Short mmCIF file of N, CA and C in Angstrom, two decimals:
data_model
loop_
_atom_site.label_atom_id
_atom_site.label_comp_id
_atom_site.label_asym_id
_atom_site.label_seq_id
_atom_site.Cartn_x
_atom_site.Cartn_y
_atom_site.Cartn_z
N MET A 718 103.43 57.26 58.47
CA MET A 718 102.73 56.29 57.71
C MET A 718 103.17 54.85 58.15
N ARG A 719 102.22 53.99 58.41
CA ARG A 719 102.63 52.64 58.85
C ARG A 719 102.67 51.66 57.78
N GLU A 720 103.55 50.70 57.91
CA GLU A 720 103.77 49.70 56.86
C GLU A 720 102.92 48.43 57.05
N GLY A 721 102.24 48.25 58.12
CA GLY A 721 101.33 47.16 58.40
C GLY A 721 102.13 45.89 58.66
N ALA A 722 101.69 44.73 58.08
CA ALA A 722 102.13 43.42 58.43
C ALA A 722 103.68 43.24 58.06
N GLN A 723 104.24 44.17 57.35
CA GLN A 723 105.69 43.97 56.97
C GLN A 723 106.55 44.24 58.17
N LEU A 724 106.03 44.74 59.29
CA LEU A 724 106.85 44.96 60.49
C LEU A 724 107.27 43.62 61.02
N THR A 725 108.47 43.66 61.61
CA THR A 725 108.96 42.37 62.12
C THR A 725 108.31 42.11 63.47
N GLN A 726 108.19 40.81 63.79
CA GLN A 726 107.63 40.40 65.11
C GLN A 726 108.79 40.32 66.07
N GLY A 727 108.65 40.84 67.23
CA GLY A 727 109.62 40.72 68.28
C GLY A 727 110.79 41.63 68.15
N GLY A 728 110.74 42.68 67.32
CA GLY A 728 111.80 43.62 67.20
C GLY A 728 113.05 43.03 66.57
N THR A 729 114.19 43.34 67.08
CA THR A 729 115.44 42.88 66.57
C THR A 729 115.86 41.44 66.99
N GLY A 730 114.98 40.81 67.75
CA GLY A 730 115.34 39.51 68.28
C GLY A 730 115.08 38.38 67.35
N GLY A 731 115.30 38.56 66.02
CA GLY A 731 115.12 37.48 65.12
C GLY A 731 113.61 37.15 64.78
N GLY A 732 112.87 38.24 64.73
CA GLY A 732 111.35 38.06 64.37
C GLY A 732 111.19 37.67 62.93
N TYR A 733 109.90 37.59 62.52
CA TYR A 733 109.57 37.24 61.16
C TYR A 733 109.22 38.41 60.30
N GLU A 734 109.70 38.39 59.10
CA GLU A 734 109.29 39.34 58.16
C GLU A 734 108.43 38.68 57.13
N VAL A 735 107.12 38.78 57.21
CA VAL A 735 106.21 37.89 56.59
C VAL A 735 106.21 38.13 55.04
N PHE A 736 106.76 39.23 54.50
CA PHE A 736 106.77 39.36 53.07
C PHE A 736 108.04 38.97 52.40
N HIS A 737 108.99 38.52 53.21
CA HIS A 737 110.28 37.98 52.65
C HIS A 737 110.04 36.48 52.28
N THR A 738 110.58 36.16 51.16
CA THR A 738 110.38 34.83 50.63
C THR A 738 111.01 33.71 51.52
N ASP A 739 112.00 34.06 52.32
CA ASP A 739 112.60 33.01 53.24
C ASP A 739 111.98 33.02 54.56
N CYS A 740 110.91 33.71 54.79
CA CYS A 740 110.21 33.71 56.09
C CYS A 740 109.60 32.35 56.41
N PRO A 741 109.94 31.68 57.53
CA PRO A 741 109.33 30.34 57.80
C PRO A 741 107.84 30.38 57.94
N ALA A 742 107.30 31.50 58.40
CA ALA A 742 105.80 31.56 58.52
C ALA A 742 105.10 31.44 57.16
N ARG A 743 105.74 31.91 56.09
CA ARG A 743 105.17 31.82 54.75
C ARG A 743 104.93 30.37 54.34
N GLY A 744 105.80 29.46 54.67
CA GLY A 744 105.64 28.02 54.31
C GLY A 744 104.43 27.44 55.02
N VAL A 745 104.21 27.77 56.28
CA VAL A 745 103.05 27.31 57.04
C VAL A 745 101.79 27.90 56.41
N VAL A 746 101.78 29.23 56.13
CA VAL A 746 100.61 29.81 55.47
C VAL A 746 100.29 29.19 54.13
N ASP A 747 101.36 28.91 53.32
CA ASP A 747 101.15 28.19 52.09
C ASP A 747 100.52 26.85 52.26
N HIS A 748 100.95 26.13 53.20
CA HIS A 748 100.37 24.76 53.47
C HIS A 748 98.88 24.85 53.94
N VAL A 749 98.61 25.84 54.78
CA VAL A 749 97.28 26.01 55.34
C VAL A 749 96.31 26.43 54.25
N THR A 750 96.76 27.34 53.38
CA THR A 750 95.86 27.90 52.37
C THR A 750 96.05 27.19 50.98
N SER A 751 96.73 26.08 50.96
CA SER A 751 96.88 25.34 49.71
C SER A 751 95.47 24.80 49.33
N ARG A 752 95.41 24.33 48.10
CA ARG A 752 94.13 23.80 47.59
C ARG A 752 93.48 22.84 48.53
N TRP A 753 94.21 21.96 49.17
CA TRP A 753 93.58 20.97 50.06
C TRP A 753 93.85 21.20 51.50
N GLY A 754 94.90 21.93 51.84
CA GLY A 754 95.20 22.16 53.30
C GLY A 754 94.08 22.73 54.08
N ILE A 755 93.39 23.74 53.58
CA ILE A 755 92.23 24.29 54.30
C ILE A 755 91.15 23.28 54.58
N TRP A 756 90.89 22.37 53.55
CA TRP A 756 89.80 21.39 53.67
C TRP A 756 90.25 20.31 54.72
N VAL A 757 91.47 20.03 54.78
CA VAL A 757 91.93 19.03 55.69
C VAL A 757 91.71 19.66 57.15
N LEU A 758 92.12 20.82 57.36
CA LEU A 758 91.92 21.44 58.63
C LEU A 758 90.51 21.54 59.06
N ILE A 759 89.65 21.96 58.16
CA ILE A 759 88.21 22.05 58.44
C ILE A 759 87.60 20.66 58.75
N SER A 760 88.01 19.71 57.99
CA SER A 760 87.50 18.38 58.20
C SER A 760 87.83 17.74 59.56
N LEU A 761 89.10 18.11 60.00
CA LEU A 761 89.54 17.61 61.33
C LEU A 761 89.10 18.47 62.49
N ARG A 762 88.41 19.57 62.25
CA ARG A 762 88.08 20.53 63.25
C ARG A 762 87.22 19.88 64.37
N SER A 763 86.31 18.98 64.12
CA SER A 763 85.47 18.43 65.15
C SER A 763 85.76 16.99 65.53
N ASN A 764 86.49 16.25 64.61
CA ASN A 764 86.74 14.82 64.93
C ASN A 764 88.14 14.47 64.42
N ASP A 765 88.74 13.51 65.16
CA ASP A 765 89.94 12.83 64.64
C ASP A 765 89.45 11.84 63.64
N LEU A 766 90.18 11.72 62.60
CA LEU A 766 89.73 10.82 61.47
C LEU A 766 90.84 9.92 61.01
N ARG A 767 90.58 8.70 60.54
CA ARG A 767 91.50 7.86 59.86
C ARG A 767 91.64 8.39 58.39
N PHE A 768 92.71 7.90 57.83
CA PHE A 768 93.07 8.43 56.49
C PHE A 768 91.91 8.27 55.48
N TYR A 769 91.32 7.05 55.45
CA TYR A 769 90.24 6.87 54.51
C TYR A 769 89.01 7.66 54.84
N GLU A 770 88.72 7.93 56.16
CA GLU A 770 87.57 8.75 56.52
C GLU A 770 87.86 10.16 56.10
N LEU A 771 89.05 10.62 56.23
CA LEU A 771 89.37 11.97 55.83
C LEU A 771 89.35 12.12 54.27
N ARG A 772 89.83 11.10 53.60
CA ARG A 772 89.68 11.12 52.12
C ARG A 772 88.26 11.17 51.65
N ASP A 773 87.37 10.35 52.26
CA ASP A 773 86.01 10.40 51.91
C ASP A 773 85.25 11.65 52.27
N SER A 774 85.72 12.37 53.30
CA SER A 774 85.04 13.54 53.74
C SER A 774 85.41 14.77 52.79
N ILE A 775 86.50 14.66 52.03
CA ILE A 775 86.91 15.79 51.11
C ILE A 775 86.73 15.30 49.68
N GLN A 776 85.59 15.66 49.09
CA GLN A 776 85.36 15.18 47.76
C GLN A 776 86.33 15.75 46.76
N GLY A 777 86.87 14.91 45.88
CA GLY A 777 87.75 15.41 44.82
C GLY A 777 89.22 15.25 45.15
N ILE A 778 89.57 14.96 46.35
CA ILE A 778 91.04 14.87 46.69
C ILE A 778 91.49 13.46 46.46
N SER A 779 92.70 13.37 45.81
CA SER A 779 93.31 12.07 45.52
C SER A 779 94.03 11.62 46.88
N GLU A 780 94.32 10.33 46.90
CA GLU A 780 95.10 9.84 48.09
C GLU A 780 96.46 10.45 48.05
N LYS A 781 97.05 10.62 46.86
CA LYS A 781 98.38 11.31 46.81
C LYS A 781 98.42 12.70 47.33
N MET A 782 97.40 13.49 46.95
CA MET A 782 97.35 14.90 47.43
C MET A 782 97.03 14.94 48.95
N LEU A 783 96.15 14.05 49.37
CA LEU A 783 95.84 13.98 50.78
C LEU A 783 97.08 13.66 51.59
N ALA A 784 97.80 12.63 51.13
CA ALA A 784 99.10 12.26 51.82
C ALA A 784 100.07 13.44 51.88
N GLN A 785 100.21 14.10 50.75
CA GLN A 785 101.14 15.23 50.68
C GLN A 785 100.74 16.44 51.61
N SER A 786 99.43 16.73 51.60
CA SER A 786 98.87 17.75 52.46
C SER A 786 99.08 17.41 53.92
N LEU A 787 98.77 16.16 54.29
CA LEU A 787 98.92 15.75 55.67
C LEU A 787 100.30 15.81 56.08
N ARG A 788 101.21 15.37 55.25
CA ARG A 788 102.66 15.35 55.59
C ARG A 788 103.12 16.73 55.88
N ALA A 789 102.72 17.71 55.09
CA ALA A 789 103.10 19.13 55.30
C ALA A 789 102.49 19.70 56.56
N LEU A 790 101.23 19.37 56.84
CA LEU A 790 100.58 19.91 58.03
C LEU A 790 101.11 19.31 59.27
N VAL A 791 101.49 18.04 59.20
CA VAL A 791 102.14 17.32 60.39
C VAL A 791 103.50 18.02 60.68
N GLN A 792 104.26 18.19 59.60
CA GLN A 792 105.62 18.85 59.74
C GLN A 792 105.50 20.23 60.35
N ASP A 793 104.39 20.93 59.93
CA ASP A 793 104.23 22.33 60.42
C ASP A 793 103.72 22.31 61.89
N GLY A 794 103.36 21.14 62.45
CA GLY A 794 102.82 21.13 63.78
C GLY A 794 101.40 21.49 63.97
N LEU A 795 100.57 21.42 62.84
CA LEU A 795 99.13 21.68 62.93
C LEU A 795 98.31 20.43 63.08
N VAL A 796 98.87 19.30 62.63
CA VAL A 796 98.11 18.02 62.65
C VAL A 796 99.04 16.99 63.30
N TRP A 797 98.47 16.14 64.15
CA TRP A 797 99.18 14.99 64.72
C TRP A 797 98.83 13.75 63.94
N ARG A 798 99.67 12.76 63.92
CA ARG A 798 99.48 11.49 63.29
C ARG A 798 99.77 10.37 64.23
N GLU A 799 98.88 9.38 64.31
CA GLU A 799 99.10 8.25 65.20
C GLU A 799 98.91 6.96 64.36
N VAL A 800 99.86 6.04 64.50
CA VAL A 800 99.88 4.83 63.76
C VAL A 800 99.64 3.62 64.76
N GLU A 801 98.57 2.87 64.54
CA GLU A 801 98.33 1.68 65.37
C GLU A 801 99.03 0.52 64.65
N PRO A 802 99.82 -0.24 65.38
CA PRO A 802 100.58 -1.31 64.74
C PRO A 802 99.75 -2.56 64.48
N THR A 803 98.77 -2.42 63.57
CA THR A 803 97.95 -3.54 63.19
C THR A 803 98.30 -3.92 61.74
N THR A 804 97.69 -4.91 61.26
CA THR A 804 97.94 -5.30 59.80
C THR A 804 96.58 -5.16 59.07
N PRO A 805 96.43 -4.24 58.15
CA PRO A 805 97.34 -3.16 57.84
C PRO A 805 97.33 -2.11 58.94
N PRO A 806 98.36 -1.25 58.93
CA PRO A 806 98.41 -0.21 60.02
C PRO A 806 97.18 0.74 59.87
N GLN A 807 96.63 1.11 61.04
CA GLN A 807 95.55 2.10 61.08
C GLN A 807 96.14 3.42 61.46
N VAL A 808 95.99 4.41 60.66
CA VAL A 808 96.54 5.75 60.84
C VAL A 808 95.47 6.78 61.07
N THR A 809 95.58 7.42 62.21
CA THR A 809 94.53 8.42 62.65
C THR A 809 95.19 9.83 62.65
N TYR A 810 94.46 10.84 62.27
CA TYR A 810 94.92 12.22 62.24
C TYR A 810 94.01 13.08 63.06
N GLY A 811 94.57 14.11 63.71
CA GLY A 811 93.77 15.05 64.39
C GLY A 811 94.55 16.40 64.47
N LEU A 812 93.85 17.42 64.99
CA LEU A 812 94.51 18.74 65.11
C LEU A 812 95.21 18.86 66.45
N THR A 813 96.36 19.47 66.38
CA THR A 813 97.13 19.86 67.55
C THR A 813 96.46 21.13 68.04
N GLU A 814 96.84 21.67 69.21
CA GLU A 814 96.33 22.80 69.72
C GLU A 814 96.53 24.00 68.76
N PHE A 815 97.71 24.04 68.14
CA PHE A 815 98.05 25.04 67.12
C PHE A 815 97.08 24.86 65.89
N GLY A 816 96.89 23.67 65.51
CA GLY A 816 95.96 23.35 64.43
C GLY A 816 94.51 23.81 64.72
N GLN A 817 94.07 23.60 65.94
CA GLN A 817 92.74 24.02 66.36
C GLN A 817 92.63 25.50 66.28
N ASP A 818 93.66 26.25 66.75
CA ASP A 818 93.75 27.70 66.69
C ASP A 818 93.66 28.25 65.28
N VAL A 819 94.36 27.53 64.33
CA VAL A 819 94.28 27.95 62.95
C VAL A 819 93.04 27.63 62.26
N ALA A 820 92.49 26.43 62.58
CA ALA A 820 91.27 25.99 61.90
C ALA A 820 90.01 26.72 62.32
N GLU A 821 90.01 27.24 63.52
CA GLU A 821 88.81 28.07 64.01
C GLU A 821 88.42 29.25 63.11
N PRO A 822 89.38 30.12 62.74
CA PRO A 822 88.97 31.23 61.91
C PRO A 822 88.68 30.79 60.42
N LEU A 823 89.36 29.68 60.06
CA LEU A 823 89.06 29.18 58.68
C LEU A 823 87.59 28.64 58.67
N THR A 824 87.17 27.97 59.70
CA THR A 824 85.77 27.47 59.81
C THR A 824 84.81 28.70 59.85
N ASP A 825 85.23 29.74 60.60
CA ASP A 825 84.35 30.85 60.69
C ASP A 825 84.24 31.52 59.25
N LEU A 826 85.41 31.66 58.57
CA LEU A 826 85.35 32.16 57.20
C LEU A 826 84.45 31.39 56.34
N PHE A 827 84.62 30.02 56.32
CA PHE A 827 83.77 29.22 55.50
C PHE A 827 82.28 29.39 55.87
N ASP A 828 81.96 29.45 57.15
CA ASP A 828 80.57 29.63 57.54
C ASP A 828 80.04 31.01 57.11
N LEU A 829 80.82 32.07 57.14
CA LEU A 829 80.48 33.40 56.68
C LEU A 829 80.15 33.31 55.21
N ILE A 830 81.05 32.72 54.44
CA ILE A 830 80.88 32.66 53.01
C ILE A 830 79.60 31.94 52.68
N THR A 831 79.43 30.75 53.23
CA THR A 831 78.25 29.92 52.85
C THR A 831 76.96 30.60 53.32
N SER A 832 76.98 31.41 54.41
CA SER A 832 75.75 32.04 54.87
C SER A 832 75.37 33.22 53.94
N ARG A 833 76.30 33.68 53.14
CA ARG A 833 76.01 34.80 52.25
C ARG A 833 75.70 34.36 50.82
N LEU A 834 75.86 33.11 50.55
CA LEU A 834 75.51 32.63 49.21
C LEU A 834 74.02 32.73 48.98
N PRO A 835 73.63 33.03 47.74
CA PRO A 835 72.22 33.05 47.47
C PRO A 835 71.56 31.63 47.64
N PRO A 836 70.29 31.54 48.00
CA PRO A 836 69.65 30.23 48.14
C PRO A 836 69.68 29.47 46.87
N GLY A 837 70.00 28.20 47.02
CA GLY A 837 69.99 27.30 45.81
C GLY A 837 71.34 27.30 45.08
N SER A 838 72.32 27.97 45.59
CA SER A 838 73.64 27.95 44.94
C SER A 838 74.28 26.58 45.07
N ALA A 839 74.83 26.05 44.01
CA ALA A 839 75.53 24.83 44.06
C ALA A 839 76.83 24.97 44.84
N GLY A 840 77.21 23.99 45.57
CA GLY A 840 78.48 24.11 46.33
C GLY A 840 78.92 22.89 46.90
#
């Protein structure tokens, strides 16, 4: 009988045990699947955006939550951040290659869900 995803990656060479609370992959998954993380990744999927453009593209997100989500996703290596030294500073965000790889199936999932909703569903 197989145990599925609880198997370690890479054998005994210090792989990840995804169901252990101290697994570093769990933190990244938590950030990606957080209330706002998924929307940040989907919003950045096709364009690099400035902070205010990103805020405006995600209805209902506060500046505080957007900043926290971006900080976590940048730290995880999914999103890059570029600051232009102007007054005020212009900050642009985009997806790293890792971020693109993660955002692609999320976008596919979103498209699958919306394609299956009955016509006229609010969303």
